[in-house]
GROMACS .gro file of C-alpha atoms in nm:
model
  101
    1MET     CA    1 -17.623  15.436  18.272
    2ASN     CA    2 -17.294  15.262  18.311
    3SER     CA    3 -17.347  15.057  18.623
    4THR     CA    4 -17.148  14.746  18.706
    5ARG     CA    5 -17.331  14.437  18.817
    6HIS     CA    6 -17.174  14.207  19.069
    7ILE     CA    7 -17.254  13.844  19.014
    8SER     CA    8 -17.233  13.626  19.318
    9THR     CA    9 -17.054  13.290  19.307
   10GLY     CA   10 -17.378  13.099  19.331
   11GLN     CA   11 -17.526  13.284  19.035
   12TRP     CA   12 -17.209  13.233  18.831
   13CYS     CA   13 -17.208  12.858  18.905
   14ARG     CA   14 -17.573  12.820  18.811
   15ARG     CA   15 -17.517  13.013  18.491
   16TYR     CA   16 -17.200  12.844  18.359
   17ILE     CA   17 -17.177  12.502  18.523
   18SER     CA   18 -17.434  12.241  18.435
   19PHE     CA   19 -17.487  11.886  18.553
   20SER     CA   20 -17.372  11.747  18.218
   21LEU     CA   21 -17.045  11.945  18.235
   22VAL     CA   22 -16.974  11.810  18.582
   23GLY     CA   23 -17.053  11.459  18.459
   24VAL     CA   24 -16.822  11.485  18.158
   25VAL     CA   25 -16.538  11.627  18.368
   26GLY     CA   26 -16.590  11.352  18.625
   27ILE     CA   27 -16.576  11.080  18.361
   28LEU     CA   28 -16.259  11.229  18.207
   29VAL     CA   29 -16.089  11.246  18.547
   30PHE     CA   30 -16.186  10.885  18.616
   31ILE     CA   31 -16.049  10.768  18.279
   32LEU     CA   32 -15.726  10.967  18.308
   33PHE     CA   33 -15.635  10.865  18.663
   34PHE     CA   34 -15.819  10.551  18.776
   35THR     CA   35 -15.844  10.304  18.485
   36ASP     CA   36 -15.595  10.073  18.312
   37ASN     CA   37 -15.538  10.349  18.058
   38SER     CA   38 -15.445  10.602  18.323
   39ILE     CA   39 -15.150  10.835  18.285
   40GLY     CA   40 -14.944  10.668  18.560
   41THR     CA   41 -14.998  10.318  18.426
   42THR     CA   42 -14.912  10.426  18.074
   43TYR     CA   43 -14.591  10.589  18.197
   44ARG     CA   44 -14.491  10.272  18.386
   45TYR     CA   45 -14.559  10.057  18.081
   46GLU     CA   46 -14.355  10.286  17.856
   47SER     CA   47 -14.057  10.280  18.093
   48GLU     CA   48 -14.079   9.900  18.118
   49ILE     CA   49 -14.089   9.874  17.737
   50LEU     CA   50 -13.777  10.092  17.716
   51GLN     CA   51 -13.594   9.873  17.971
   52LEU     CA   52 -13.692   9.556  17.787
   53LYS     CA   53 -13.578   9.697  17.452
   54THR     CA   54 -13.242   9.784  17.607
   55ALA     CA   55 -13.212   9.432  17.750
   56ILE     CA   56 -13.302   9.278  17.411
   57LYS     CA   57 -13.031   9.487  17.240
   58ALA     CA   58 -12.771   9.377  17.497
   59GLU     CA   59 -12.870   9.011  17.454
   60ARG     CA   60 -12.852   9.037  17.075
   61ASP     CA   61 -12.505   9.190  17.098
   62THR     CA   62 -12.393   8.909  17.328
   63LEU     CA   63 -12.544   8.650  17.096
   64GLU     CA   64 -12.356   8.797  16.802
   65ILE     CA   65 -12.027   8.782  16.994
   66TYR     CA   66 -12.081   8.416  17.078
   67ARG     CA   67 -12.181   8.334  16.720
   68LYS     CA   68 -11.858   8.490  16.591
   69LEU     CA   69 -11.660   8.301  16.854
   70GLY     CA   70 -11.831   7.975  16.758
   71ARG     CA   71 -11.754   8.028  16.390
   72SER     CA   72 -11.390   8.109  16.462
   73LEU     CA   73 -11.356   7.808  16.697
   74ALA     CA   74 -11.486   7.578  16.426
   75SER     CA   75 -11.241   7.705  16.165
   76ASP     CA   76 -10.934   7.845  16.345
   77PRO     CA   77 -10.715   7.620  16.565
   78VAL     CA   78 -10.524   7.920  16.706
   79THR     CA   79 -10.846   8.068  16.844
   80MET     CA   80 -10.942   7.728  16.984
   81GLU     CA   81 -10.611   7.704  17.169
   82ARG     CA   82 -10.641   8.059  17.302
   83VAL     CA   83 -10.992   7.997  17.437
   84ALA     CA   84 -10.887   7.665  17.594
   85ARG     CA   85 -10.593   7.830  17.768
   86GLU     CA   86 -10.782   8.139  17.888
   87HIS     CA   87 -11.113   7.991  17.998
   88TYR     CA   88 -11.027   7.634  18.094
   89HIS     CA   89 -10.671   7.685  18.224
   90MET     CA   90 -10.532   7.416  17.996
   91GLN     CA   91 -10.161   7.385  17.935
   92ARG     CA   92  -9.911   7.204  17.721
   93PRO     CA   93  -9.725   6.918  17.886
   94SER     CA   94  -9.403   7.118  17.913
   95GLU     CA   95  -9.561   7.435  18.058
   96ASP     CA   96  -9.627   7.567  18.406
   97VAL     CA   97  -9.936   7.783  18.453
   98PHE     CA   98  -9.962   8.045  18.726
   99LEU     CA   99 -10.305   8.185  18.808
  100PHE     CA  100 -10.336   8.531  18.965
  101GLN     CA  101 -10.656   8.626  19.136
   0.00000   0.00000   0.00000
C-alpha cells in the first residue's frame, strides 16, 4: 500500500504555479529593478546623500573658521598684522622679507 508517486515537472507546475502568481512576481521584479524606486537607483541616491552631507559638514567647519577669523580681525590688531604678513606678504618699512617656495 505504500507506493510512491512521481510527479512530473509539468504536473507540478500546473498544480503550484498559477497565472496570478506569475503576474505578481513579474510586477515585483519590474518594481524592484526597472523603476525609479529600484534597488540600484535607491543605492545611488543614498550614496550621493552621504557625500553631500559630508561636503556640507566640511563647508560648515570652514565657515566657522572664517567667522572666528573675522571676529578676531575686527577686535585684535595682533591677529590683523599676522594675517597681513602671512597672506599678503606685507612688511614693515625697516624689514626685508624672504619668500621660500
